[in-house]
mmCIF file of C-alpha atoms and ligand atoms in Angstrom:
data_model
loop_
_atom_site.group_PDB
_atom_site.id
_atom_site.type_symbol
_atom_site.label_atom_id
_atom_site.label_comp_id
_atom_site.label_asym_id
_atom_site.label_seq_id
_atom_site.Cartn_x
_atom_site.Cartn_y
_atom_site.Cartn_z
ATOM 1 C CA MET A 14 -14.915 166.857 58.506
ATOM 2 C CA THR A 15 -17.945 168.791 59.558
ATOM 3 C CA GLU A 16 -18.514 172.246 58.745
ATOM 4 C CA ASP A 17 -18.671 173.541 62.132
ATOM 5 C CA ASN A 18 -15.135 172.374 62.692
ATOM 6 C CA ASN A 19 -14.079 175.299 60.488
ATOM 7 C CA THR A 20 -13.687 177.705 63.289
ATOM 8 C CA LEU A 21 -12.544 176.014 66.378
ATOM 9 C CA LYS A 22 -13.031 177.561 69.650
ATOM 10 C CA PRO A 23 -11.326 176.690 72.813
ATOM 11 C CA LEU A 24 -13.344 174.593 75.314
ATOM 12 C CA THR A 25 -13.303 174.996 78.958
ATOM 13 C CA LEU A 26 -11.730 172.113 80.748
ATOM 14 C CA SER A 27 -14.538 170.660 82.911
ATOM 15 C CA ASN A 28 -11.936 169.758 85.674
ATOM 16 C CA GLU A 29 -10.424 173.101 85.190
ATOM 17 C CA THR A 30 -7.862 173.674 87.918
ATOM 18 C CA LEU A 31 -5.603 175.959 86.452
ATOM 19 C CA LYS A 32 -3.048 177.292 89.082
ATOM 20 C CA PRO A 33 -0.306 179.642 88.706
ATOM 21 C CA ILE A 34 2.954 177.987 88.495
ATOM 22 C CA SER A 35 5.358 178.677 91.211
ATOM 23 C CA TYR A 36 8.624 179.954 90.672
ATOM 24 C CA ASP A 37 10.347 178.403 93.638
ATOM 25 C CA ALA A 38 11.705 175.425 91.760
ATOM 26 C CA GLN A 39 15.132 176.252 91.317
ATOM 27 C CA ASN A 40 16.098 177.898 87.988
ATOM 28 C CA ASN A 41 18.575 175.246 87.070
ATOM 29 C CA ALA A 42 19.243 175.505 83.466
ATOM 30 C CA LYS A 43 17.812 172.745 81.342
ATOM 31 C CA PRO A 44 19.707 171.041 78.503
ATOM 32 C CA ASP A 45 18.885 172.548 75.159
ATOM 33 C CA PHE A 46 16.055 171.753 73.072
ATOM 34 C CA VAL A 47 17.751 168.879 71.523
ATOM 35 C CA PRO A 48 17.643 168.463 67.774
ATOM 36 C CA LEU A 49 17.208 164.714 66.962
ATOM 37 C CA ALA A 50 17.569 162.641 63.949
ATOM 38 C CA ASN A 51 18.591 164.507 60.748
ATOM 39 C CA ALA A 52 16.740 163.066 58.053
ATOM 40 C CA SER A 53 18.643 162.373 54.927
ATOM 41 C CA THR A 54 16.878 163.333 51.568
ATOM 42 C CA ASN A 55 16.404 159.972 50.201
ATOM 43 C CA GLN A 56 15.625 157.911 53.351
ATOM 44 C CA ILE A 57 13.015 158.574 56.096
ATOM 45 C CA LYS A 58 12.761 155.611 58.437
ATOM 46 C CA ASN A 59 9.635 154.645 60.043
ATOM 47 C CA LYS A 60 7.109 155.941 57.793
ATOM 48 C CA GLU A 61 4.203 154.179 59.440
ATOM 49 C CA SER A 62 2.918 157.109 61.561
ATOM 50 C CA ASN A 63 0.905 160.278 61.288
ATOM 51 C CA PHE A 64 3.394 162.997 60.946
ATOM 52 C CA ILE A 65 2.680 166.693 62.237
ATOM 53 C CA PHE A 66 4.510 169.433 60.752
ATOM 54 C CA PHE A 67 4.803 172.826 62.276
ATOM 55 C CA PHE A 68 5.194 175.947 60.050
ATOM 56 C CA GLY A 69 5.972 179.345 61.279
ATOM 57 C CA VAL A 70 8.608 182.038 61.475
ATOM 58 C CA GLY A 71 11.135 182.123 64.343
ATOM 59 C CA GLU A 72 9.533 182.814 67.705
ATOM 60 C CA SER A 73 6.072 182.356 66.364
ATOM 61 C CA GLY A 74 5.460 179.969 69.266
ATOM 62 C CA LYS A 75 5.658 176.526 67.515
ATOM 63 C CA SER A 76 7.798 174.874 70.302
ATOM 64 C CA VAL A 77 5.332 176.273 72.897
ATOM 65 C CA ILE A 78 2.407 174.966 71.106
ATOM 66 C CA LEU A 79 4.020 171.449 70.667
ATOM 67 C CA SER A 80 4.909 171.155 74.246
ATOM 68 C CA SER A 81 1.467 172.112 75.496
ATOM 69 C CA ILE A 82 0.012 169.580 73.200
ATOM 70 C CA LEU A 83 2.205 166.910 74.374
ATOM 71 C CA TYR A 84 1.599 167.955 78.049
ATOM 72 C CA PHE A 85 -2.188 167.979 77.478
ATOM 73 C CA LEU A 86 -2.228 164.539 75.678
ATOM 74 C CA SER A 87 -0.270 162.906 78.430
ATOM 75 C CA SER A 88 -1.793 164.577 81.453
ATOM 76 C CA GLN A 89 -5.404 164.714 80.531
ATOM 77 C CA ALA A 90 -6.338 162.748 77.607
ATOM 78 C CA GLY A 91 -4.308 159.582 77.873
ATOM 79 C CA VAL A 92 -0.957 158.159 77.764
ATOM 80 C CA LEU A 93 1.935 159.248 75.672
ATOM 81 C CA ARG A 94 5.106 157.245 75.147
ATOM 82 C CA PRO A 95 7.953 157.098 72.883
ATOM 83 C CA LYS A 96 7.470 154.421 70.014
ATOM 84 C CA LEU A 97 10.159 151.675 70.446
ATOM 85 C CA GLY A 98 12.355 150.765 67.652
ATOM 86 C CA THR A 99 12.487 154.287 66.305
ATOM 87 C CA PRO A 100 16.046 155.751 65.668
ATOM 88 C CA ASN A 101 15.733 158.270 68.420
ATOM 89 C CA THR A 102 13.783 156.506 71.187
ATOM 90 C CA LYS A 103 16.206 157.525 73.933
ATOM 91 C CA GLU A 104 16.505 161.179 72.693
ATOM 92 C CA ALA A 105 12.911 161.327 72.328
ATOM 93 C CA GLN A 106 12.423 160.161 76.010
ATOM 94 C CA VAL A 107 14.888 162.736 77.214
ATOM 95 C CA LEU A 108 13.186 165.463 75.125
ATOM 96 C CA LEU A 109 9.788 164.510 76.309
ATOM 97 C CA ALA A 110 10.774 164.638 79.935
ATOM 98 C CA ASP A 111 12.371 167.978 79.475
ATOM 99 C CA PHE A 112 9.244 169.339 77.754
ATOM 100 C CA PHE A 113 7.014 168.226 80.516
ATOM 101 C CA GLU A 114 9.164 169.338 83.453
ATOM 102 C CA ASN A 115 9.834 172.697 81.845
ATOM 103 C CA ILE A 116 6.311 173.637 80.962
ATOM 104 C CA ARG A 117 5.131 172.653 84.481
ATOM 105 C CA GLN A 118 7.712 174.842 86.079
ATOM 106 C CA GLY A 119 6.933 177.763 83.649
ATOM 107 C CA ILE A 120 10.158 177.426 81.765
ATOM 108 C CA LEU A 121 9.823 178.214 77.931
ATOM 109 C CA PRO A 122 11.546 176.124 75.398
ATOM 110 C CA ASN A 123 14.753 177.247 73.867
ATOM 111 C CA ARG A 124 14.928 178.367 70.354
ATOM 112 C CA THR A 125 14.939 175.470 67.930
ATOM 113 C CA THR A 126 18.162 174.661 66.008
ATOM 114 C CA ARG A 127 18.337 175.574 62.496
ATOM 115 C CA ASP A 128 18.679 173.175 59.633
ATOM 116 C CA GLN A 129 17.532 170.031 61.555
ATOM 117 C CA VAL A 130 14.364 168.360 61.945
ATOM 118 C CA THR A 131 13.406 167.426 65.557
ATOM 119 C CA ARG A 132 11.558 164.155 65.191
ATOM 120 C CA LEU A 133 9.396 162.826 68.057
ATOM 121 C CA ASP A 134 7.994 159.401 67.413
ATOM 122 C CA LEU A 135 5.250 158.658 69.955
ATOM 123 C CA ILE A 136 2.292 156.441 70.597
ATOM 124 C CA PHE A 137 -0.765 158.043 72.125
ATOM 125 C CA GLU A 138 -3.183 155.796 73.917
ATOM 126 C CA PRO A 139 -6.486 157.714 74.732
ATOM 127 C CA ASN A 140 -8.154 157.367 78.184
ATOM 128 C CA ASN A 141 -11.347 156.705 76.218
ATOM 129 C CA LYS A 142 -11.617 152.898 75.672
ATOM 130 C CA SER A 143 -14.182 153.053 72.909
ATOM 131 C CA LYS A 144 -13.028 150.831 69.910
ATOM 132 C CA LYS A 145 -13.728 153.893 67.722
ATOM 133 C CA VAL A 146 -10.954 155.932 69.626
ATOM 134 C CA PRO A 147 -7.891 153.651 69.128
ATOM 135 C CA PRO A 148 -4.317 154.456 70.083
ATOM 136 C CA ILE A 149 -2.476 156.186 67.337
ATOM 137 C CA ASN A 150 1.277 156.827 66.262
ATOM 138 C CA LEU A 151 2.129 160.484 66.199
ATOM 139 C CA THR A 152 5.324 161.715 64.799
ATOM 140 C CA PHE A 153 5.887 165.477 65.492
ATOM 141 C CA LEU A 154 8.255 167.314 63.299
ATOM 142 C CA GLU A 155 9.710 170.452 64.752
ATOM 143 C CA THR A 156 11.754 172.716 62.795
ATOM 144 C CA SER A 157 13.352 176.319 63.259
ATOM 145 C CA GLY A 158 11.494 179.355 61.960
ATOM 146 C CA GLU A 159 14.548 180.324 60.480
ATOM 147 C CA ASN A 160 14.258 177.579 58.008
ATOM 148 C CA HIS A 161 10.736 178.481 56.966
ATOM 149 C CA LYS A 162 11.935 181.954 55.996
ATOM 150 C CA ASP A 163 14.196 180.254 53.384
ATOM 151 C CA ILE A 164 11.073 179.663 51.057
ATOM 152 C CA SER A 165 10.302 183.173 50.681
ATOM 153 C CA ARG A 166 10.674 184.701 47.214
ATOM 154 C CA GLY A 167 11.101 181.353 45.399
ATOM 155 C CA GLY A 168 13.779 180.063 47.822
ATOM 156 C CA THR A 169 13.963 176.435 48.806
ATOM 157 C CA TYR A 170 13.907 174.493 52.016
ATOM 158 C CA HIS A 171 16.814 172.783 53.713
ATOM 159 C CA SER A 172 17.187 169.210 52.483
ATOM 160 C CA SER A 173 16.426 167.852 55.895
ATOM 161 C CA ILE A 174 12.843 169.402 55.619
ATOM 162 C CA GLU A 175 12.442 168.780 51.919
ATOM 163 C CA ALA A 176 12.788 165.119 52.712
ATOM 164 C CA TYR A 177 9.604 165.156 54.816
ATOM 165 C CA LEU A 178 7.746 167.299 52.471
ATOM 166 C CA ASN A 179 8.466 165.251 49.509
ATOM 167 C CA ALA A 180 7.886 161.949 51.145
ATOM 168 C CA ASN A 181 4.725 159.941 50.705
ATOM 169 C CA ILE A 182 3.585 160.106 54.367
ATOM 170 C CA PRO A 183 0.462 161.229 56.106
ATOM 171 C CA LEU A 184 1.127 164.784 57.003
ATOM 172 C CA THR A 185 -0.861 167.295 59.119
ATOM 173 C CA PHE A 186 0.130 170.921 59.063
ATOM 174 C CA ILE A 187 0.131 173.277 61.910
ATOM 175 C CA ILE A 188 0.642 176.830 60.520
ATOM 176 C CA VAL A 189 1.562 179.241 63.294
ATOM 177 C CA THR A 190 1.452 182.996 63.207
ATOM 178 C CA SER A 191 1.448 185.176 66.162
ATOM 179 C CA TYR A 192 -1.044 187.923 67.287
ATOM 180 C CA ASP A 193 1.427 190.586 67.099
ATOM 181 C CA ASN A 194 3.357 189.588 63.844
ATOM 182 C CA ALA A 195 0.486 188.084 61.711
ATOM 183 C CA HIS A 196 0.255 191.120 59.443
ATOM 184 C CA LEU A 197 3.901 190.570 58.438
ATOM 185 C CA GLU A 198 3.426 186.953 57.549
ATOM 186 C CA ASP A 199 0.558 186.834 54.966
ATOM 187 C CA THR A 200 2.807 186.493 52.080
ATOM 188 C CA LEU A 201 5.076 183.976 53.482
ATOM 189 C CA ILE A 202 2.042 181.648 54.683
ATOM 190 C CA ASN A 203 0.835 181.921 51.016
ATOM 191 C CA GLU A 204 4.295 181.052 49.714
ATOM 192 C CA PHE A 205 4.226 177.873 52.042
ATOM 193 C CA LEU A 206 0.822 176.856 50.651
ATOM 194 C CA ASP A 207 2.264 177.242 47.200
ATOM 195 C CA GLU A 208 5.099 175.222 48.119
ATOM 196 C CA LEU A 209 2.666 172.397 49.399
ATOM 197 C CA GLU A 210 0.713 172.479 46.165
ATOM 198 C CA ARG A 211 3.992 172.484 44.103
ATOM 199 C CA LYS A 212 4.834 169.289 45.871
ATOM 200 C CA GLY A 213 1.627 167.821 44.698
ATOM 201 C CA LYS A 214 -0.377 168.123 48.108
ATOM 202 C CA ASN A 215 -3.972 168.693 47.533
ATOM 203 C CA LEU A 216 -4.869 171.256 50.096
ATOM 204 C CA LYS A 217 -8.515 170.237 50.110
ATOM 205 C CA SER A 218 -7.637 166.797 51.195
ATOM 206 C CA ILE A 219 -4.919 167.318 53.770
ATOM 207 C CA ASN A 220 -5.247 168.390 57.447
ATOM 208 C CA VAL A 221 -4.252 171.949 57.738
ATOM 209 C CA ILE A 222 -4.959 174.247 60.696
ATOM 210 C CA LEU A 223 -4.012 177.935 60.869
ATOM 211 C CA VAL A 224 -3.159 178.921 64.466
ATOM 212 C CA VAL A 225 -2.910 182.515 65.653
ATOM 213 C CA SER A 226 -0.601 182.209 68.672
ATOM 214 C CA LYS A 227 -0.001 184.541 71.587
ATOM 215 C CA TRP A 228 -3.620 185.484 71.634
ATOM 216 C CA ASP A 229 -3.142 186.479 75.393
ATOM 217 C CA LYS A 230 -1.382 189.697 73.738
ATOM 218 C CA SER A 231 -4.879 190.694 72.741
ATOM 219 C CA GLY A 232 -5.578 191.341 76.377
ATOM 220 C CA ARG A 233 -7.781 188.280 76.777
ATOM 221 C CA THR A 234 -6.996 184.622 76.790
ATOM 222 C CA ASP A 235 -10.126 183.661 74.598
ATOM 223 C CA VAL A 236 -12.236 185.577 72.004
ATOM 224 C CA SER A 237 -15.112 187.732 73.072
ATOM 225 C CA ASN A 238 -17.295 186.641 70.253
ATOM 226 C CA GLU A 239 -17.483 184.250 67.330
ATOM 227 C CA ASP A 240 -16.364 186.830 64.908
ATOM 228 C CA GLU A 241 -13.376 188.065 66.550
ATOM 229 C CA LEU A 242 -10.927 185.355 65.274
ATOM 230 C CA GLU A 243 -12.508 185.601 61.760
ATOM 231 C CA ASN A 244 -12.062 189.528 61.695
ATOM 232 C CA PHE A 245 -8.574 189.380 62.904
ATOM 233 C CA ILE A 246 -7.503 186.850 60.156
ATOM 234 C CA ASN A 247 -9.355 188.635 57.544
ATOM 235 C CA GLU A 248 -7.786 191.881 58.603
ATOM 236 C CA ARG A 249 -4.206 190.862 59.196
ATOM 237 C CA LEU A 250 -3.933 187.927 56.838
ATOM 238 C CA PRO A 251 -6.258 188.686 53.805
ATOM 239 C CA ARG A 252 -4.647 186.432 51.135
ATOM 240 C CA THR A 253 -4.277 183.472 53.621
ATOM 241 C CA ASN A 254 -7.819 183.991 54.796
ATOM 242 C CA THR A 255 -9.242 183.833 51.259
ATOM 243 C CA ARG A 256 -7.326 180.799 50.489
ATOM 244 C CA ILE A 257 -8.144 179.011 53.796
ATOM 245 C CA ASN A 258 -11.728 179.692 53.328
ATOM 246 C CA SER A 259 -11.784 178.428 49.882
ATOM 247 C CA TYR A 260 -10.083 175.259 50.836
ATOM 248 C CA GLU A 261 -12.285 174.953 53.899
ATOM 249 C CA LEU A 262 -9.252 174.644 56.215
ATOM 250 C CA ASN A 263 -9.368 175.131 60.009
ATOM 251 C CA LYS A 264 -8.569 178.101 62.053
ATOM 252 C CA THR A 265 -8.013 178.636 65.872
ATOM 253 C CA TYR A 266 -6.027 180.650 68.231
ATOM 254 C CA PHE A 267 -3.694 179.684 70.974
ATOM 255 C CA THR A 268 -2.200 181.100 74.213
ATOM 256 C CA ILE A 269 -0.127 179.259 76.673
ATOM 257 C CA GLY A 270 -1.749 181.274 79.512
ATOM 258 C CA SER A 271 0.335 184.297 80.789
ATOM 259 C CA ILE A 272 3.911 185.121 80.236
ATOM 260 C CA GLU A 273 5.938 187.668 82.262
ATOM 261 C CA ASN A 274 9.339 189.046 82.167
ATOM 262 C CA ASN A 275 10.691 189.503 85.739
ATOM 263 C CA GLY A 276 14.016 190.774 84.568
ATOM 264 C CA ASN A 277 15.782 187.376 84.581
ATOM 265 C CA GLY A 278 13.927 186.400 81.342
ATOM 266 C CA GLU A 279 10.546 185.278 80.410
ATOM 267 C CA ARG A 280 8.333 182.647 82.494
ATOM 268 C CA ILE A 281 4.873 181.008 82.066
ATOM 269 C CA THR A 282 3.139 182.505 85.164
ATOM 270 C CA LEU A 283 -0.270 180.799 84.364
ATOM 271 C CA LEU A 284 -0.601 177.581 82.342
ATOM 272 C CA ASN A 285 -3.840 177.594 80.393
ATOM 273 C CA LEU A 286 -4.376 174.029 78.671
ATOM 274 C CA ALA A 287 -7.693 174.893 77.121
ATOM 275 C CA PRO A 288 -6.225 175.922 73.667
ATOM 276 C CA ALA A 289 -3.828 172.744 73.899
ATOM 277 C CA GLU A 290 -7.181 170.737 74.345
ATOM 278 C CA VAL A 291 -8.720 172.139 71.254
ATOM 279 C CA LEU A 292 -5.746 171.632 69.054
ATOM 280 C CA SER A 293 -5.212 168.131 70.490
ATOM 281 C CA ASN A 294 -8.870 167.211 69.770
ATOM 282 C CA TRP A 295 -8.750 168.541 66.336
ATOM 283 C CA LEU A 296 -5.553 166.611 65.594
ATOM 284 C CA TYR A 297 -6.958 163.295 66.932
ATOM 285 C CA GLU A 298 -10.336 163.823 65.167
ATOM 286 C CA SER A 299 -8.810 164.789 61.925
ATOM 287 C CA ILE A 300 -6.419 161.713 61.861
ATOM 288 C CA VAL A 301 -8.905 159.049 63.160
ATOM 289 C CA GLY A 302 -12.281 160.379 62.144
ATOM 290 C CA TYR A 303 -13.815 160.245 65.636
ATOM 291 C CA PRO A 304 -13.370 162.737 68.392
ATOM 292 C CA LEU A 305 -11.384 161.957 71.525
ATOM 293 C CA ASP A 306 -14.351 162.262 73.767
ATOM 294 C CA TYR A 307 -16.623 160.123 71.532
ATOM 295 C CA GLU A 308 -19.116 158.570 73.970
ATOM 296 C CA GLY A 309 -18.888 155.056 72.493
ATOM 297 C CA THR A 310 -21.080 153.025 70.249
ATOM 298 C CA PHE A 311 -24.577 152.092 71.196
ATOM 299 C CA TRP A 312 -23.316 148.652 71.928
ATOM 300 C CA GLU A 313 -20.452 149.863 74.041
ATOM 301 C CA ARG A 314 -22.687 152.156 75.936
ATOM 302 C CA LEU A 315 -25.022 149.109 76.702
ATOM 303 C CA LYS A 316 -22.171 146.947 77.742
ATOM 304 C CA PHE A 317 -20.677 149.532 80.106
ATOM 305 C CA SER A 318 -23.916 150.227 81.652
ATOM 306 C CA PHE A 319 -24.226 146.872 83.157
HETATM 307 N N1 LIG B 416 2.602 186.095 75.358
HETATM 308 C C1 LIG B 416 2.901 184.996 74.833
HETATM 309 N N2 LIG B 416 4.138 184.708 74.413
HETATM 310 C C2 LIG B 416 4.490 183.548 73.951
HETATM 311 C C3 LIG B 416 3.362 182.475 73.847
HETATM 312 N N3 LIG B 416 3.905 181.456 73.167
HETATM 313 C C4 LIG B 416 5.247 181.739 72.851
HETATM 314 N N4 LIG B 416 5.524 182.955 73.354
HETATM 315 C C5 LIG B 416 6.660 183.838 73.267
HETATM 316 O O1 LIG B 416 7.327 183.604 72.073
HETATM 317 C C6 LIG B 416 8.820 182.926 72.310
HETATM 318 C C7 LIG B 416 8.988 181.993 71.237
HETATM 319 O O2 LIG B 416 8.203 180.719 71.380
HETATM 320 P P1 LIG B 416 8.631 179.295 70.698
HETATM 321 O O3 LIG B 416 7.581 178.429 70.803
HETATM 322 O O4 LIG B 416 9.970 179.014 71.141
HETATM 323 O O5 LIG B 416 8.879 179.933 69.107
HETATM 324 P P2 LIG B 416 9.251 178.965 67.925
HETATM 325 O O6 LIG B 416 8.277 179.335 66.881
HETATM 326 O O7 LIG B 416 9.474 177.481 68.230
HETATM 327 O O8 LIG B 416 10.622 179.525 67.491
HETATM 328 P P3 LIG B 416 11.957 178.888 66.712
HETATM 329 O O9 LIG B 416 12.279 177.726 67.541
HETATM 330 O O10 LIG B 416 13.037 179.936 66.766
HETATM 331 O O11 LIG B 416 11.517 178.675 65.340
HETATM 332 C C8 LIG B 416 8.739 182.367 73.713
HETATM 333 O O12 LIG B 416 9.875 182.293 74.236
HETATM 334 C C9 LIG B 416 7.685 183.339 74.323
HETATM 335 O O13 LIG B 416 8.392 184.450 74.673
HETATM 336 C C10 LIG B 416 2.133 182.873 74.281
HETATM 337 O O14 LIG B 416 1.202 181.985 74.085
HETATM 338 N N5 LIG B 416 1.844 184.087 74.770
HETATM 339 MG MG1 LIG B 417 11.112 176.298 68.350
#
């Protein structure tokens, strides 16, 4: 990974047409954010994938980030489809459809159910047809923030989560802490990093990113200058910051756009996919080694120019 990847900044989408989402779509209640396969401790089926694990306390924004990544990948970067032959193909299809419909209608995900791992086995096929940018398997693991609090002060994870952390599978970690609560989570994030090291994970060689979510609460949807995110993390998460810097892990910020409460609950009033693009690009490149927008090898460019 290159050095300048260490602090990722949102890009601007070139075909940016961010429009406010209208509310006139009926407010028909969507099914819950369905928990899927409950992994048993000793057996995780279908290990042949790239697993992505979200860490963060309740309401830190994990599900919102997941749905926006899925939405970005499938609406701008390529095709995303459930992987056939996985235990939860059907549920994954339903969940995926809900994610997409809801986010487009401004509906936020429900709270994730405790003690269960939501597993989404997907195949992502990039629009980019370079041979260096192949389709990949992505398995998103989504868990409730309530479970992550279990590890504070020497506690242990629920067995359904332990199973994934102990398994010998390629794992990427997205650590989420929000703009408004980051200062309360320095210790817990450190405990999580401790837990990973206890489980034999070498933090220098696995993909980890720290995401400061709900950045719109700063009054802006981006940073005013390069140091703003650095300073924020240094001030609110001093121990995490030292550790992240010494392992050369990545940092970024996230916002879904704008959220408003009109008395009937919260709705997304403006969908901003730029931060989802940054995270998706980071994810793809850290798994594959080539950026999603790789312009092709010399030979490919030559071939396509005819
Ligand atoms: N202002 C703002 N609020 C956000 C943003 N993302 C999430 N939120 C708020 O945070 C709430 C929780 O977000 P979720 O993504 O469901 O949080 P979670 O981490 O999945 O929570 P659990 O499932 O309980 O662990 C949302 O319902 C919104 O109210 C954001 O980008 N900006
Ligand atoms: Mg959630």
